[in-house]
mmCIF file of C-alpha atoms in Angstrom:
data_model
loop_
_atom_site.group_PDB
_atom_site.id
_atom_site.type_symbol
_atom_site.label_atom_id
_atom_site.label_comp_id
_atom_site.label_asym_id
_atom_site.label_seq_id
_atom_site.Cartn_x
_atom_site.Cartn_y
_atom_site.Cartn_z
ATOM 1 C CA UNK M 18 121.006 96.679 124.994
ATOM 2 C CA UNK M 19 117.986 97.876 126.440
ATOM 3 C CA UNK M 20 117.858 100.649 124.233
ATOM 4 C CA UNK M 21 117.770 98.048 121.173
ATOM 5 C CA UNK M 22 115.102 95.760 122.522
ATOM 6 C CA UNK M 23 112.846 99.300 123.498
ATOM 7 C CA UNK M 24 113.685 100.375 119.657
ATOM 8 C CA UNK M 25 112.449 97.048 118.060
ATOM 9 C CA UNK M 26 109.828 96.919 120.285
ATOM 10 C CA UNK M 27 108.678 100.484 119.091
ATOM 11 C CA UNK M 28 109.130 99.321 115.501
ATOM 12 C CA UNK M 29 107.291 96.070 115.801
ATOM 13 C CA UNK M 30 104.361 98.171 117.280
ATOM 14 C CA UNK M 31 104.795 100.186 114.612
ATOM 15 C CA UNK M 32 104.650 97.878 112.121
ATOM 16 C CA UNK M 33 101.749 96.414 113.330
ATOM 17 C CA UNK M 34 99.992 99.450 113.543
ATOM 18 C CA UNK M 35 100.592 100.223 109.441
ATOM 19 C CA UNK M 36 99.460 96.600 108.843
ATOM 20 C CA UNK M 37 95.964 96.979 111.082
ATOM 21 C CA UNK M 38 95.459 99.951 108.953
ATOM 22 C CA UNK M 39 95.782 98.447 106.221
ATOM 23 C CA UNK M 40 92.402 96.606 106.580
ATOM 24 C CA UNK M 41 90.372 99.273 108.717
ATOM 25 C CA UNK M 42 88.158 99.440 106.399
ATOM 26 C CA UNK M 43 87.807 95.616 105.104
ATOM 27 C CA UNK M 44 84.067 93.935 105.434
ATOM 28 C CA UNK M 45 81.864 92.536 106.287
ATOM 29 C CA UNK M 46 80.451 95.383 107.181
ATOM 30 C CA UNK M 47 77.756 93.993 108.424
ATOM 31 C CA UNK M 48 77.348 91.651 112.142
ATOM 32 C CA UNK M 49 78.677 88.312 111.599
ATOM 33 C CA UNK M 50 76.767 85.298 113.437
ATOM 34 C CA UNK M 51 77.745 83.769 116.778
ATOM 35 C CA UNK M 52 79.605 80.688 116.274
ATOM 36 C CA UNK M 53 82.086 78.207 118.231
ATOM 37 C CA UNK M 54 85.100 80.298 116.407
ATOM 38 C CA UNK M 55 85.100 83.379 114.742
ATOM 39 C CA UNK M 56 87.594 82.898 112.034
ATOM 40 C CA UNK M 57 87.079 86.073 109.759
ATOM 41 C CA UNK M 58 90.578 87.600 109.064
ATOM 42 C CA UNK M 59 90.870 90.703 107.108
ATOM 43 C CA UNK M 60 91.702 90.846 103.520
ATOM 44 C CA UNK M 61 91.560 86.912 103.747
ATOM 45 C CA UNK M 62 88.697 85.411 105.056
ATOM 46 C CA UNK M 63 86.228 87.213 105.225
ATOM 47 C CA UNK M 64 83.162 86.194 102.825
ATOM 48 C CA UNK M 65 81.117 88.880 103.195
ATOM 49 C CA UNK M 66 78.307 87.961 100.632
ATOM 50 C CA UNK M 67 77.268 84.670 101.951
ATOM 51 C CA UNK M 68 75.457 85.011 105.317
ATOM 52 C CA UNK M 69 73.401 82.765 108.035
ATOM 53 C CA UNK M 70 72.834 78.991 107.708
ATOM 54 C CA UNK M 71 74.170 77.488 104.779
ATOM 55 C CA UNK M 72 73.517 73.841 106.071
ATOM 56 C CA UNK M 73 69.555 72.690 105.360
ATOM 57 C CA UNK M 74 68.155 76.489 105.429
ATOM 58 C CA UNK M 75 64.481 76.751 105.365
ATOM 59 C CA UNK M 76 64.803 80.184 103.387
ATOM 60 C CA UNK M 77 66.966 80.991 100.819
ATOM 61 C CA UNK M 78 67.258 84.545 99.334
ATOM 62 C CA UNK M 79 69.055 86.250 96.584
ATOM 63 C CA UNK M 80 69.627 89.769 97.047
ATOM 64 C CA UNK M 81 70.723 92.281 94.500
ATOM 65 C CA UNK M 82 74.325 92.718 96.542
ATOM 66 C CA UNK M 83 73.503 97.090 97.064
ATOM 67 C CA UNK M 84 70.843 95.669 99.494
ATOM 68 C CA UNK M 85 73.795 94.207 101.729
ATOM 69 C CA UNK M 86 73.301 96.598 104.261
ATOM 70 C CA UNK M 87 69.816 96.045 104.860
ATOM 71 C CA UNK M 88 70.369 92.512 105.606
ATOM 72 C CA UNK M 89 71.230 92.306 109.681
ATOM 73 C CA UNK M 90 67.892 94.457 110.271
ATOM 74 C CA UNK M 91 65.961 92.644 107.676
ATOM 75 C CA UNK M 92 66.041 89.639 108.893
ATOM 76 C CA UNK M 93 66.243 89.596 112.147
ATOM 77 C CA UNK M 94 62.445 91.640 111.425
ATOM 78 C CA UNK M 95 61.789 88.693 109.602
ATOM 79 C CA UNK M 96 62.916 86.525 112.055
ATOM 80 C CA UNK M 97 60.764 88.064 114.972
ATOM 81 C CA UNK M 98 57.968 87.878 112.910
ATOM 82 C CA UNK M 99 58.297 84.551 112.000
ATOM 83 C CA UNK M 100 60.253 82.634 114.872
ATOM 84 C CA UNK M 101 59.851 79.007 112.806
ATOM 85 C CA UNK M 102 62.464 79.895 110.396
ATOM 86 C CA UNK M 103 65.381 79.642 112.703
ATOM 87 C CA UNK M 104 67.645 78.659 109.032
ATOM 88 C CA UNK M 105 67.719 81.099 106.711
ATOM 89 C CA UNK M 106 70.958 81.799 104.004
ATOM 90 C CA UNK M 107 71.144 84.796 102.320
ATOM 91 C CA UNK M 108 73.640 86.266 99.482
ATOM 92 C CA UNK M 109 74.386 89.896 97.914
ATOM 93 C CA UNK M 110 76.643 89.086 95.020
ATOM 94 C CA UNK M 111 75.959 91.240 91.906
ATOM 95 C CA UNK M 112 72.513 90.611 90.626
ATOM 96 C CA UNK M 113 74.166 89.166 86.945
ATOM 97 C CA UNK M 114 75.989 86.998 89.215
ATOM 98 C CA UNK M 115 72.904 85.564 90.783
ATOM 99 C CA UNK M 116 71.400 85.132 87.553
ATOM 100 C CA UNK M 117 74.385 83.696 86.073
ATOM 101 C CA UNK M 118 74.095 81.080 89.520
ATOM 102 C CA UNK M 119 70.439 80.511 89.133
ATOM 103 C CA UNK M 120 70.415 79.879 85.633
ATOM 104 C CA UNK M 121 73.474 77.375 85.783
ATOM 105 C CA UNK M 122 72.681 75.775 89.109
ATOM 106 C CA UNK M 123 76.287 76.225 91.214
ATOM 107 C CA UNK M 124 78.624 78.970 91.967
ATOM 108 C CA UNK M 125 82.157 78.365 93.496
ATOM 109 C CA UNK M 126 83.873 81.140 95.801
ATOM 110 C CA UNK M 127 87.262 80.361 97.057
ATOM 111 C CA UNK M 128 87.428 76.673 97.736
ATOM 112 C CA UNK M 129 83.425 76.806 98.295
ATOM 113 C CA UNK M 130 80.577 74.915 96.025
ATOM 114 C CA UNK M 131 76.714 76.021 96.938
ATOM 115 C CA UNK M 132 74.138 74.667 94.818
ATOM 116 C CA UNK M 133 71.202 76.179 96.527
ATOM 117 C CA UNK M 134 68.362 77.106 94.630
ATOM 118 C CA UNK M 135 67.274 80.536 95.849
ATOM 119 C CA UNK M 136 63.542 80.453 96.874
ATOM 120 C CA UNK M 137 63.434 84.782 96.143
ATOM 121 C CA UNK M 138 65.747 86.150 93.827
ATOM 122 C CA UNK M 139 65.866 90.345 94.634
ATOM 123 C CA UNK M 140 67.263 92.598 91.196
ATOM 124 C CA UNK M 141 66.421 95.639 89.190
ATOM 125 C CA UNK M 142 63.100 96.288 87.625
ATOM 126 C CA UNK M 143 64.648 94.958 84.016
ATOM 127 C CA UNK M 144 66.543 92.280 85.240
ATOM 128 C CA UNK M 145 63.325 90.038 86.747
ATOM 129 C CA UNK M 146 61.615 91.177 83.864
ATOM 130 C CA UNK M 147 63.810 89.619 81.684
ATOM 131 C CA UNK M 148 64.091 86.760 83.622
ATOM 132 C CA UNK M 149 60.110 86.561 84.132
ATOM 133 C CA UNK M 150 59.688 82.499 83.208
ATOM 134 C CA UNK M 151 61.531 82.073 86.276
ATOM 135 C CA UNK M 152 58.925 83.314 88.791
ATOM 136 C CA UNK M 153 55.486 82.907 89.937
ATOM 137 C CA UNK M 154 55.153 85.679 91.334
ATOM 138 C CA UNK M 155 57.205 89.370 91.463
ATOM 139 C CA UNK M 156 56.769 92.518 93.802
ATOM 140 C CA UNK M 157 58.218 96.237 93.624
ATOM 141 C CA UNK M 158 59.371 96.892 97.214
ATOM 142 C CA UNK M 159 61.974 99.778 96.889
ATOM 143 C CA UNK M 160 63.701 102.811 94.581
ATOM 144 C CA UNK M 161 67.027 104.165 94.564
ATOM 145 C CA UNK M 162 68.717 107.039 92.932
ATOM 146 C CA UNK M 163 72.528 107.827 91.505
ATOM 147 C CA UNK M 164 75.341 110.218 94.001
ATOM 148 C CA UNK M 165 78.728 110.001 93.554
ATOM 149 C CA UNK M 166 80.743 108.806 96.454
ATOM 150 C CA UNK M 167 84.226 110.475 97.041
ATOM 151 C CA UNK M 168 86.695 110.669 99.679
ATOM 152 C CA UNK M 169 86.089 113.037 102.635
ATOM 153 C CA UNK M 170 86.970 116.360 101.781
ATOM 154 C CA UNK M 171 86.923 115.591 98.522
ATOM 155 C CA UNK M 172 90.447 116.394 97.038
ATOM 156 C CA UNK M 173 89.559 116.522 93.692
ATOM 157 C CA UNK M 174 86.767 118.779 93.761
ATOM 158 C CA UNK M 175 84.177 117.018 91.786
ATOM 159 C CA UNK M 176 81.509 118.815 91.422
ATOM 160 C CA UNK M 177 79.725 116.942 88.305
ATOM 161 C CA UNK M 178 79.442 113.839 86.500
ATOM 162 C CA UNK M 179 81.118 115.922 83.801
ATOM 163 C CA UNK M 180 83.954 116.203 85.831
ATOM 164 C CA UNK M 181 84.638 112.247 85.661
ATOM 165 C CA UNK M 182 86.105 113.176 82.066
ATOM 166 C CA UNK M 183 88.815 115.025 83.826
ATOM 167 C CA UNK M 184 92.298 112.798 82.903
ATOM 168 C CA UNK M 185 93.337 113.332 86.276
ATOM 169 C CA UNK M 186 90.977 111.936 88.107
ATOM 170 C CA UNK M 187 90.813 108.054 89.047
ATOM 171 C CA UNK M 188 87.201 106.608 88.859
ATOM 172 C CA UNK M 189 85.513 103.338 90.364
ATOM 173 C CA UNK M 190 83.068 102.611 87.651
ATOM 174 C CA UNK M 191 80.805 99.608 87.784
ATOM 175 C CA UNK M 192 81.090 96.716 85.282
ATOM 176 C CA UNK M 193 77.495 96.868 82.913
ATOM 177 C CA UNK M 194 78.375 93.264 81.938
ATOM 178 C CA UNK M 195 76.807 91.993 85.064
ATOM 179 C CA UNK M 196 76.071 94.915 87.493
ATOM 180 C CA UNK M 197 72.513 96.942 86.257
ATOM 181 C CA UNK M 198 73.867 100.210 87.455
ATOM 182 C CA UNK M 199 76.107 99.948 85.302
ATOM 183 C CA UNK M 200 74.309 100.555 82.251
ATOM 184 C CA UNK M 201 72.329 102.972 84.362
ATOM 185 C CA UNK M 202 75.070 105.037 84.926
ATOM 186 C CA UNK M 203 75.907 105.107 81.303
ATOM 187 C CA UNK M 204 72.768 106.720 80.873
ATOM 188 C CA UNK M 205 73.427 109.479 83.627
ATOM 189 C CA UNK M 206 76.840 109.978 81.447
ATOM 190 C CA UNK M 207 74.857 110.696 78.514
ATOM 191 C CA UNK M 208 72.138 113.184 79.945
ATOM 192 C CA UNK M 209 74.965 114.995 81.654
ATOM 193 C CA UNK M 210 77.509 114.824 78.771
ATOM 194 C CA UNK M 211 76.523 113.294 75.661
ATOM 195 C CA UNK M 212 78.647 110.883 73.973
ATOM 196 C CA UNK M 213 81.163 112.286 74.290
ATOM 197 C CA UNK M 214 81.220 111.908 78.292
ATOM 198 C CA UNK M 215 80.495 107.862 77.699
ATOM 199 C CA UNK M 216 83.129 107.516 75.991
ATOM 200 C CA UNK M 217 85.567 109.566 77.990
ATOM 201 C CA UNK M 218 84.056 107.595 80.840
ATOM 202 C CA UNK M 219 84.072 103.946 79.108
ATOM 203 C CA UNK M 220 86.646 103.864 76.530
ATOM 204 C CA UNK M 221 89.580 106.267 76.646
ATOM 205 C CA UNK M 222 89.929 106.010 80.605
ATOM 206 C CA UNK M 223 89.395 102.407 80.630
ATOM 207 C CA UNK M 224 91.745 102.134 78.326
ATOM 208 C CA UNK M 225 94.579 104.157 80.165
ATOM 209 C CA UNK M 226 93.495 102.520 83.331
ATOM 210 C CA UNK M 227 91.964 105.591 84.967
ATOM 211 C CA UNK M 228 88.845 104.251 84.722
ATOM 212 C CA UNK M 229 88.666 100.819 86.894
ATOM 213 C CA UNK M 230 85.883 98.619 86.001
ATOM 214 C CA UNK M 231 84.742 96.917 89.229
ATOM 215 C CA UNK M 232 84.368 92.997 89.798
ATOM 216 C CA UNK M 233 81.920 93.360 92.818
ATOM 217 C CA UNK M 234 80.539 96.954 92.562
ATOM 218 C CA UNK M 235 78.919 97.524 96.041
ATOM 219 C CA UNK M 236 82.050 96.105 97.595
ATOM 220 C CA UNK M 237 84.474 97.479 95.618
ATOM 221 C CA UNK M 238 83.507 101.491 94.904
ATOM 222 C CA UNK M 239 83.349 101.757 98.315
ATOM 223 C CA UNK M 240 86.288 100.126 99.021
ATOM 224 C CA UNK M 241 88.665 101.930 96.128
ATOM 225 C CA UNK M 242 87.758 105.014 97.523
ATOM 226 C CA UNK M 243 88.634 104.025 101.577
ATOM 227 C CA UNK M 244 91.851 102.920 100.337
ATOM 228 C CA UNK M 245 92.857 105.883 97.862
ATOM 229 C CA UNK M 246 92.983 103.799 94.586
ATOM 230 C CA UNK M 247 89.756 106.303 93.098
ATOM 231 C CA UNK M 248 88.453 109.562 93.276
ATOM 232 C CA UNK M 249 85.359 108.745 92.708
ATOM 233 C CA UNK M 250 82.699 106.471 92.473
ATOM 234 C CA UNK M 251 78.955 106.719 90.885
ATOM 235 C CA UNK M 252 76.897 104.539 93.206
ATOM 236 C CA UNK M 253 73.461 104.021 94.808
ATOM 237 C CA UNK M 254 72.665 106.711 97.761
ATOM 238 C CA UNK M 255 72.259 103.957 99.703
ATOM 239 C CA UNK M 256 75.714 103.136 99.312
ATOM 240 C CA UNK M 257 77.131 106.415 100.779
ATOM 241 C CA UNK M 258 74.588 106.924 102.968
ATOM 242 C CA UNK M 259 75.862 103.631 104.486
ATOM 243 C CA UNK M 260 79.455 103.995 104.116
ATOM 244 C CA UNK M 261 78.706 107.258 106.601
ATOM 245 C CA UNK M 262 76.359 105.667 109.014
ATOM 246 C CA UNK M 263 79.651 103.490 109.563
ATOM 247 C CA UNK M 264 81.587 106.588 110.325
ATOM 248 C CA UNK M 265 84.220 105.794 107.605
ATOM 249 C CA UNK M 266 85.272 109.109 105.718
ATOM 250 C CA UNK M 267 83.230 109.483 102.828
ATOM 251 C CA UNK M 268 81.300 112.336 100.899
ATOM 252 C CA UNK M 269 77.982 112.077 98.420
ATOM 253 C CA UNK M 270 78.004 114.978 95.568
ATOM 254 C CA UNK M 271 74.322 114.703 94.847
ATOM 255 C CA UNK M 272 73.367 114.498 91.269
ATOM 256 C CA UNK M 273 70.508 116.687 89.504
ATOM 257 C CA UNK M 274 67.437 115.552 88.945
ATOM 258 C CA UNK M 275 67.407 115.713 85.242
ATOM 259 C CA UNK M 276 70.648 113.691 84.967
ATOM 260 C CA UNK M 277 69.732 111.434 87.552
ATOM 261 C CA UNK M 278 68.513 107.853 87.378
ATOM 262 C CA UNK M 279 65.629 106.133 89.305
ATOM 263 C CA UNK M 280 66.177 102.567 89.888
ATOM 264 C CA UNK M 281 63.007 99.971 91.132
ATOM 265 C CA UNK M 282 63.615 96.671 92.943
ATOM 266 C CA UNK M 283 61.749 94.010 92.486
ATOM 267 C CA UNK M 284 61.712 90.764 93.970
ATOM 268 C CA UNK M 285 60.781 87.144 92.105
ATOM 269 C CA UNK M 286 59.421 84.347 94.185
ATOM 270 C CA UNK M 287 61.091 81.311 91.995
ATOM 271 C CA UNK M 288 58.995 78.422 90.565
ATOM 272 C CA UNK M 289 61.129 76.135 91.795
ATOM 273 C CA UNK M 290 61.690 77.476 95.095
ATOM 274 C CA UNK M 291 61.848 74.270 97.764
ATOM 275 C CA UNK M 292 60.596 76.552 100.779
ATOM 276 C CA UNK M 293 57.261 77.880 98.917
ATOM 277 C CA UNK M 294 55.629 78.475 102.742
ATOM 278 C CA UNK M 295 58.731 80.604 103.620
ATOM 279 C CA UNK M 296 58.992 82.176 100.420
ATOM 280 C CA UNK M 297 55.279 83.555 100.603
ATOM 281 C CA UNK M 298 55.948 84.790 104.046
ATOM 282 C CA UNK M 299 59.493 86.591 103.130
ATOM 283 C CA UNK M 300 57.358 88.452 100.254
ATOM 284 C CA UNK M 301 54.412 89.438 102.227
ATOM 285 C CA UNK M 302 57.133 90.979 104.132
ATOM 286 C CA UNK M 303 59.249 92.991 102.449
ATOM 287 C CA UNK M 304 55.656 94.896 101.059
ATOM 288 C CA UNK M 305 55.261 95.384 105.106
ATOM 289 C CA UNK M 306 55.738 98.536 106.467
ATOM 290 C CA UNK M 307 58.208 97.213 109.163
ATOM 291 C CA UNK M 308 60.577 96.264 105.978
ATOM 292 C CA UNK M 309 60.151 99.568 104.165
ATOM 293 C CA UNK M 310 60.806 101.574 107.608
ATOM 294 C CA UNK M 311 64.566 99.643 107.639
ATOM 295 C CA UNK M 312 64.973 100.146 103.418
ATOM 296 C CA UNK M 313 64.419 103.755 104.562
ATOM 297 C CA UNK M 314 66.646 104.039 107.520
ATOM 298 C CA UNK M 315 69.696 102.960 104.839
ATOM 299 C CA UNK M 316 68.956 105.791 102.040
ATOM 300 C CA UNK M 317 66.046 103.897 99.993
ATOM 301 C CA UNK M 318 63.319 105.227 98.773
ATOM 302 C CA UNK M 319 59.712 103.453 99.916
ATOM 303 C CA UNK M 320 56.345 103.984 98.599
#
């Protein structure tokens, strides 16, 4: 009898062992906020884009979601700086997302409604230029580049972008209908392999499925690859220099120059931002060099 209870003890351990594993790697990545209760449960609930004070915030900010790691350093910076704005709520959904949100006023996650208006709104250099009638003002405050993020040891040996052709070999690939990179990475496809690689890339491997087109890019490459489901995923070096600050087992096959792409963030102060004060403040600040010091501690480039 004893032997029985010690064996299902075992395999309950066990059990719970392969189920803990299952979500090592689940976000948010980043600190949550002290509260009463700390309900986050992995693979859940776990909301990892929304952050801070979502009741009456005195700041509200948009962020192009690749900036997600930035965010605990950022503003508590701000924070320090300027102690009055004790409220401030902050997302990093896809930038398409956000625009999609601005322009139609409400977004809905889960059971959740927010109807915030964003007081900054933080994308690529073509997205706020498109969306220009929305702001009174807009900064450049940080450049990226292209790497391909793969598991550690990289199994597949990919050496290339050309290699993403390969049928073999399961790829993370961001959705251009609403993430920039997307289309940015396209264009890295083309300088590296013609058309012929872009539509290897977009068509024939979407097609057969080897080629997964992400909902939430800077969640989801990452993620793919942690749990085996790709091979590998084109993504911001901020991404997998992240992903290794964290410790989690990930590689970064650097790109070449000539193929690469350089991407510029810009940030939009909105016209009908309800916390112009804080707003002004928040964009004097990310030109600081106390903000570009943390964009640059998590792979960005700074001028």
């Amino acid at each position: 009898m004893l032997k029985i209870i010690i064996y299902i003890g075992v395999l309950f351990s066990a059990i719970s062992v392969a189920n803990a594993q299952d979500h090592r790697f689940d976000p948010p990545w980043n600190t949550p906020p002290e509260a009463a209760v700390n309900f986050t449960i992995p693979g859940i609930d776990n909301i990892p884009d929304l952050y801070g004070e979502i009741e009456n915030p005195q700041l509200v900010i948009f962020f192009a979601g690749n900036q997600f790691m930035v965010i605990d350093d950022l503003i508590k910076g701000f924070k320090k700086l300027h102690p009055e704005y004790e409220r401030i709520f902050v997302e990093t959904l896809p930038p398409g997302i956000l625009a999609k949100q601005i322009q139609g006023g409400s977004l809905t996650i889960g059971n959740l409604k927010i109807t915030h208006t964003p007081d900054i709104y933080t994308a690529g250099q073509r997205r706020i230029t498109e969306m220009t009638d929305y702001f009174d003002q807009t900064i450049e405050y940080a450049q990226n580049k292209l790497i391909l993020m793969v598991p550690k040891g990289n199994p597949k040996q990919i050496k290339s972008l050309e290699d993403l052709q390969r049928p073999e070999v399961r790829i993370a690939m961001p959705n251009p209908t609403w993430e920039g990179v997307g289309e940015q990475i396209k264009t890295a496809y083309k300088k590296a392999g013609g058309q012929k690689l872009v539509d290897a890339v977009m068509e024939t491997k979407t097609n057969d499925g080897s080629t997964y087109l992400t909902k939430i890019h800077h969640r989801e490459s990452p993620l793919r690859i942690l749990n085996g489901l790709a091979d590998v995923a084109p993504v911001w070096y901020s991404e997998v220099a992240f992903q290794k600050m964290i410790k989690h087992p990930v590689e970064g096959i650097e790109i070449p120059v000539e193929h690469n792409i350089t991407a510029k963030y810009m940030a939009g102060k909105l016209k009908k931002s309800k916390n112009k004060e804080a707003a002004a403040h928040f964009m004097s600040y990310l030109q600081s060099d106390k903000a570009k010091a943390i964009y640059k501690k998590y792979g960005f480039d700074v001028n």
